[in-house]
């Protein structure tokens, strides 16, 4: 199933024509150290570059390259959107940026603190770069950073060389505007949803909306903030009308239809877990009885569904 889905993930046949017109640029990169790897980039709009990560668990074979990443080029400087699950991926992304533009990288924006989105930050230290994150990101990385690094060492082996936790230097509590020169990115901090530190980023010039993990496509959604908040965020996202939207995992080919499977999954989770709690089921019984509704429709269901049930139970058991 995974192989088939991964094959599908690189198929560019969909109604957003400009995505297809933008031929995938295979940028062969020579990065420093152990992480010399090619990083595929798409250029769906002027100055907008997207790397679609693999839909898989982090491992030595993919070096933690499992989240969508990208960058936006202004007249003055460049902003990076997430940095990947290892310093090696971060270095490859930095090299890709330098192959496209000589402009400096003024911002690295982390959509949230999960390791597949932040462990590449280390590759962007040393320049006059601000690290932009949700007002709660710093605390989240302090709490879990050491755990994330140990996990990366275990999962990635040598591919993890150079990874370290690099926290935010510019915090966003509500909305921030980042001027790249003739191009403004609007960064918005969300209430707890996928995590308690989710950001979205809107490029006003191209109409591109970077969603981070507020939207999963293919990959089973992961609840690590608030299930109710996640659903509330989706309600709000549906009312937006981006010209192009980049989720944290997978590929959006139609808006807002691409959000429907995630919404259905999260609603089902809410209803089932609430019912189990009302029936006085224990956590273990609830995990056992709350099955994934459409297992073939999702990637990585085995890795994340039981965890989501557990998180939902912890959140919902006190709501009455
Ligand atoms: Zn995440």
XYZ file of C-alpha atoms and ligand atoms in Angstrom, residues 112 114 116-117 194-195 213 216 222 249, ligand 1:
11
model
C 5.528 23.559 14.766
C 7.824 18.078 15.610
C 10.570 16.112 11.038
C 9.990 19.878 10.718
C -2.299 19.487 15.692
C 0.073 20.695 18.442
C 0.491 19.821 9.970
C -2.438 15.899 6.352
C -1.745 13.140 14.179
C 2.440 15.863 4.585
Zn 3.684 17.384 13.054
